[in-house]
Amino acid sequence: MNRRETPIDPLAALYEPLLRPRATPYVIAQLGQSLDGRIATPTGKSRDINGLSGLDHLHRLRALVDVVVVGVGTVVADNPRLTTRRVPGRSPARAVIDRSGRSPRDAKWLAPDGCHRIVFTHNDAGWPEAVERIGPTDEPDIFEPAKLVAALGARGHRTILVEGGASTVSRFIDAGLVDRLHVCVAPIILGSGRPGLALRPIDGLDGALRPRVDAYLLDDGNILCDCDLRGTGEGGTYVGFGSEPA
């Protein structure tokens, strides 16, 4: 069969980059938002913005990476498990950036389920014994994104998902460490609330990021933008797929 006759599986095209063997860490970040660029209401409610298909996609990402990273603000606001439940596959290691130790010590991400759990923190008090604690005494400037990625890579976590929140994702993008960004845009307008990405100011459009983008239409109207931050271009294909687990 020639190339035009060969069927293309959109799920394979979307997730294949995460499956490649790598000698150095590969970072993917994801963000779910409304049409007007809001990630949550003014009070922080965000769980249902992207619906079930957006949640399926997020769980697929978790199943394909070595470790998922969130800031403590996400832990406090949503108390996520950071596990893979909606799709087949093992749950990744979990890492939380928590300088002052704000995470409740009974938070769901700390559940002893056999996954490696890491907290980047100044505060050593009260964490479960099995949780690995990494702080400035172990590595100066450990809270800088490059140091965080290096520490995770040194522990064998090559494929890293920065899941949120928006400020954490923005810091990793500003540091030039994100290889791929998935933005799931829901067909909803909030009109107010918390904005998505907040990067360093630029003077003109010549300073804007212009990634190569492929867009995927999810079956509930969400549009998933797969942004290759290491590539450039004017856009990609528009492909539909369902929300059944891959």
Tab-separated table of C-alpha atoms in Angstrom:
chain	number	residue	atom	x	y	z
A	1	MET	CA	0.000	0.000	0.000
A	2	ASN	CA	1.247	3.457	-0.712
A	3	ARG	CA	1.259	6.113	1.962
A	4	ARG	CA	-2.053	7.695	0.922
A	5	GLU	CA	-3.834	4.346	1.220
A	6	THR	CA	-2.421	3.515	4.640
A	7	PRO	CA	-4.953	4.357	7.377
A	8	ILE	CA	-3.646	6.708	10.055
A	9	ASP	CA	-4.713	6.085	13.641
A	10	PRO	CA	-5.091	9.557	15.203
A	11	LEU	CA	-4.517	8.168	18.692
A	12	ALA	CA	-1.201	6.700	17.590
A	13	ALA	CA	-0.172	9.992	16.004
A	14	LEU	CA	-1.055	11.865	19.187
A	15	TYR	CA	0.557	9.587	21.759
A	16	GLU	CA	3.428	7.981	19.819
A	17	PRO	CA	5.955	10.712	20.766
A	18	LEU	CA	5.597	9.684	24.408
A	19	LEU	CA	6.503	6.073	23.646
A	20	ARG	CA	9.897	6.683	22.060
A	21	PRO	CA	12.905	5.505	24.085
A	22	ARG	CA	14.927	8.447	25.393
A	23	ALA	CA	18.277	8.983	27.015
A	24	THR	CA	17.281	12.385	28.439
A	25	PRO	CA	14.040	13.626	30.041
A	26	TYR	CA	11.105	14.538	27.795
A	27	VAL	CA	8.545	16.950	29.242
A	28	ILE	CA	4.911	17.197	28.212
A	29	ALA	CA	2.573	19.717	29.837
A	30	GLN	CA	-1.212	19.822	29.661
A	31	LEU	CA	-3.833	22.453	30.338
A	32	GLY	CA	-7.631	22.363	30.172
A	33	GLN	CA	-9.457	25.630	29.548
A	34	SER	CA	-12.607	27.307	28.271
A	35	LEU	CA	-13.012	29.090	24.925
A	36	ASP	CA	-12.122	32.371	26.653
A	37	GLY	CA	-8.945	30.970	28.156
A	38	ARG	CA	-10.155	30.319	31.715
A	39	ILE	CA	-9.002	27.274	33.642
A	40	ALA	CA	-11.376	27.717	36.602
A	41	THR	CA	-14.148	29.896	37.996
A	42	PRO	CA	-13.225	32.771	40.361
A	43	THR	CA	-13.642	30.358	43.295
A	44	GLY	CA	-11.361	27.748	41.729
A	45	LYS	CA	-13.966	25.273	40.409
A	46	SER	CA	-12.490	23.482	37.387
A	47	ARG	CA	-13.337	19.771	37.472
A	48	ASP	CA	-16.009	19.724	34.750
A	49	ILE	CA	-14.632	22.253	32.258
A	50	ASN	CA	-13.371	19.642	29.779
A	51	GLY	CA	-15.867	16.871	30.466
A	52	LEU	CA	-15.314	13.129	30.236
A	53	SER	CA	-13.320	13.102	27.004
A	54	GLY	CA	-10.836	15.582	28.441
A	55	LEU	CA	-10.517	13.385	31.525
A	56	ASP	CA	-9.986	10.297	29.354
A	57	HIS	CA	-7.195	12.097	27.531
A	58	LEU	CA	-5.529	13.164	30.772
A	59	HIS	CA	-5.595	9.598	32.093
A	60	ARG	CA	-4.093	8.335	28.819
A	61	LEU	CA	-1.231	10.773	29.299
A	62	ARG	CA	-0.689	9.551	32.857
A	63	ALA	CA	-0.611	5.947	31.670
A	64	LEU	CA	2.152	6.740	29.168
A	65	VAL	CA	4.539	8.782	31.326
A	66	ASP	CA	6.950	7.880	34.111
A	67	VAL	CA	5.961	10.649	36.533
A	68	VAL	CA	3.248	13.278	36.877
A	69	VAL	CA	4.107	16.650	38.431
A	70	VAL	CA	1.745	19.194	39.995
A	71	GLY	CA	2.083	22.252	42.176
A	72	VAL	CA	0.661	22.247	45.679
A	73	GLY	CA	-2.067	24.681	44.608
A	74	THR	CA	-3.593	21.904	42.515
A	75	VAL	CA	-3.407	19.545	45.486
A	76	VAL	CA	-5.132	22.024	47.798
A	77	ALA	CA	-7.825	22.979	45.261
A	78	ASP	CA	-8.679	19.559	43.770
A	79	ASN	CA	-7.113	16.864	45.981
A	80	PRO	CA	-6.318	14.731	42.890
A	81	ARG	CA	-5.274	11.088	43.075
A	82	LEU	CA	-2.956	11.485	40.051
A	83	THR	CA	-3.581	7.849	39.132
A	84	THR	CA	-4.767	6.082	35.987
A	85	ARG	CA	-8.324	4.880	36.470
A	86	ARG	CA	-10.255	5.575	33.271
A	87	VAL	CA	-7.913	3.774	30.869
A	88	PRO	CA	-5.800	0.603	30.917
A	89	GLY	CA	-2.229	1.016	32.088
A	90	ARG	CA	-0.177	1.483	35.206
A	91	SER	CA	-0.257	4.672	37.258
A	92	PRO	CA	2.886	6.836	37.136
A	93	ALA	CA	5.042	8.091	39.962
A	94	ARG	CA	3.698	11.277	41.566
A	95	ALA	CA	5.663	14.437	42.392
A	96	VAL	CA	4.345	17.559	44.107
A	97	ILE	CA	6.112	20.923	44.311
A	98	ASP	CA	5.314	22.139	47.817
A	99	ARG	CA	7.882	24.602	49.175
A	100	SER	CA	6.318	25.181	52.584
A	101	GLY	CA	4.548	21.836	53.096
A	102	ARG	CA	0.972	23.022	52.492
A	103	SER	CA	-0.268	19.658	51.259
A	104	PRO	CA	-2.503	17.897	53.769
A	105	ARG	CA	-0.727	14.803	54.990
A	106	ASP	CA	-3.817	12.736	54.206
A	107	ALA	CA	-4.144	14.057	50.636
A	108	LYS	CA	-5.088	11.455	48.021
A	109	TRP	CA	-1.804	11.751	46.127
A	110	LEU	CA	-0.036	10.388	49.228
A	111	ALA	CA	-2.016	7.125	49.255
A	112	PRO	CA	0.322	4.108	49.696
A	113	ASP	CA	-0.565	2.321	46.462
A	114	GLY	CA	2.898	1.197	45.403
A	115	CYS	CA	3.707	4.213	43.228
A	116	HIS	CA	6.814	6.274	43.882
A	117	ARG	CA	5.811	9.524	45.643
A	118	ILE	CA	8.073	12.573	45.759
A	119	VAL	CA	7.645	15.966	47.388
A	120	PHE	CA	9.915	18.912	46.672
A	121	THR	CA	9.756	20.878	49.911
A	122	HIS	CA	11.493	22.897	52.630
A	123	ASN	CA	9.240	21.282	55.242
A	124	ASP	CA	10.164	17.736	56.283
A	125	ALA	CA	7.539	17.425	59.006
A	126	GLY	CA	4.715	14.915	58.964
A	127	TRP	CA	5.181	13.233	55.594
A	128	PRO	CA	4.585	9.473	55.358
A	129	GLU	CA	7.863	7.600	55.736
A	130	ALA	CA	7.798	6.118	52.225
A	131	VAL	CA	7.469	9.525	50.543
A	132	GLU	CA	10.784	10.791	49.167
A	133	ARG	CA	11.488	14.335	50.309
A	134	ILE	CA	13.794	16.515	48.226
A	135	GLY	CA	14.755	19.985	49.395
A	136	PRO	CA	17.382	22.715	49.060
A	137	THR	CA	19.755	20.859	51.386
A	138	ASP	CA	19.884	18.076	48.777
A	139	GLU	CA	20.251	20.399	45.786
A	140	PRO	CA	20.534	24.223	45.757
A	141	ASP	CA	17.790	25.928	43.709
A	142	ILE	CA	15.858	22.647	43.630
A	143	PHE	CA	12.580	24.482	42.961
A	144	GLU	CA	13.834	25.785	39.611
A	145	PRO	CA	12.229	23.777	36.763
A	146	ALA	CA	15.584	22.639	35.344
A	147	LYS	CA	16.645	21.280	38.734
A	148	LEU	CA	13.308	19.537	39.195
A	149	VAL	CA	13.573	17.843	35.805
A	150	ALA	CA	17.162	16.809	36.492
A	151	ALA	CA	16.218	15.334	39.881
A	152	LEU	CA	13.372	13.321	38.353
A	153	GLY	CA	15.572	12.153	35.486
A	154	ALA	CA	18.248	11.028	37.946
A	155	ARG	CA	15.607	8.785	39.540
A	156	GLY	CA	14.830	7.106	36.224
A	157	HIS	CA	11.778	9.194	35.304
A	158	ARG	CA	12.482	10.043	31.662
A	159	THR	CA	8.983	11.026	30.488
A	160	ILE	CA	7.514	13.766	32.662
A	161	LEU	CA	3.941	15.096	32.630
A	162	VAL	CA	3.516	18.574	34.118
A	163	GLU	CA	-0.206	18.432	34.818
A	164	GLY	CA	-0.825	21.712	36.580
A	165	GLY	CA	-1.699	24.162	37.682
A	166	ALA	CA	-1.365	26.948	35.151
A	167	SER	CA	1.387	28.770	37.046
A	168	THR	CA	3.469	25.585	37.263
A	169	VAL	CA	2.988	24.852	33.555
A	170	SER	CA	3.881	28.472	32.747
A	171	ARG	CA	7.111	28.271	34.749
A	172	PHE	CA	8.236	25.165	32.879
A	173	ILE	CA	7.423	26.751	29.501
A	174	ASP	CA	9.222	29.969	30.421
A	175	ALA	CA	12.249	27.873	31.367
A	176	GLY	CA	12.260	26.340	27.877
A	177	LEU	CA	11.822	22.823	29.240
A	178	VAL	CA	8.482	21.758	27.719
A	179	ASP	CA	8.819	19.662	24.581
A	180	ARG	CA	5.096	19.275	23.988
A	181	LEU	CA	2.036	21.142	25.267
A	182	HIS	CA	-1.500	19.750	25.132
A	183	VAL	CA	-4.235	22.372	25.477
A	184	CYS	CA	-7.771	21.010	25.705
A	185	VAL	CA	-10.282	23.752	24.824
A	186	ALA	CA	-13.862	23.189	25.985
A	187	PRO	CA	-16.912	24.603	24.163
A	188	ILE	CA	-17.811	26.796	27.118
A	189	ILE	CA	-17.403	30.485	27.943
A	190	LEU	CA	-16.920	31.322	31.620
A	191	GLY	CA	-16.569	35.069	31.213
A	192	SER	CA	-14.582	35.374	34.422
A	193	GLY	CA	-12.249	33.310	36.515
A	194	ARG	CA	-8.656	32.214	36.544
A	195	PRO	CA	-6.650	32.609	33.325
A	196	GLY	CA	-4.528	29.919	31.727
A	197	LEU	CA	-0.922	30.436	30.728
A	198	ALA	CA	0.866	33.515	32.058
A	199	LEU	CA	4.298	33.706	30.444
A	200	ARG	CA	6.946	36.410	30.498
A	201	PRO	CA	5.777	39.618	28.759
A	202	ILE	CA	6.855	40.176	25.154
A	203	ASP	CA	7.181	43.450	23.248
A	204	GLY	CA	5.940	42.282	19.864
A	205	LEU	CA	4.561	39.256	18.057
A	206	ASP	CA	8.043	38.310	16.939
A	207	GLY	CA	8.594	37.183	20.539
A	208	ALA	CA	5.588	34.857	20.572
A	209	LEU	CA	5.910	31.095	20.619
A	210	ARG	CA	4.795	29.585	17.308
A	211	PRO	CA	4.662	25.816	17.795
A	212	ARG	CA	3.668	23.297	15.168
A	213	VAL	CA	0.092	22.371	16.108
A	214	ASP	CA	-2.181	19.432	15.338
A	215	ALA	CA	-5.810	19.745	16.433
A	216	TYR	CA	-8.050	16.829	17.401
A	217	LEU	CA	-11.820	17.072	17.764
A	218	LEU	CA	-13.014	15.079	20.771
A	219	ASP	CA	-16.459	13.583	20.680
A	220	ASP	CA	-18.035	16.042	23.126
A	221	GLY	CA	-16.906	19.181	21.309
A	222	ASN	CA	-13.588	19.697	23.057
A	223	ILE	CA	-10.682	20.569	20.767
A	224	LEU	CA	-7.326	19.160	21.781
A	225	CYS	CA	-4.348	21.155	20.500
A	226	ASP	CA	-1.117	19.154	20.405
A	227	CYS	CA	1.622	21.801	20.351
A	228	ASP	CA	5.158	20.751	19.459
A	229	LEU	CA	7.227	23.430	21.190
A	230	ARG	CA	10.393	22.093	19.555
A	231	GLY	CA	8.902	22.494	16.059
A	232	THR	CA	7.501	25.387	14.074
A	233	GLY	CA	4.784	25.642	11.486
A	234	GLU	CA	1.404	27.042	10.609
A	235	GLY	CA	-0.797	24.328	12.039
A	236	GLY	CA	-1.668	20.710	11.525
A	237	THR	CA	-4.484	18.344	10.810
A	238	TYR	CA	-7.991	18.247	12.230
A	239	VAL	CA	-8.867	14.697	13.212
A	240	GLY	CA	-11.788	13.282	15.189
A	241	PHE	CA	-11.683	10.438	17.684
A	242	GLY	CA	-13.860	9.057	20.435
A	243	SER	CA	-13.346	9.014	24.175
A	244	GLU	CA	-13.038	5.263	24.614
A	245	PRO	CA	-9.819	4.280	26.376
A	246	ALA	CA	-6.911	3.567	24.049
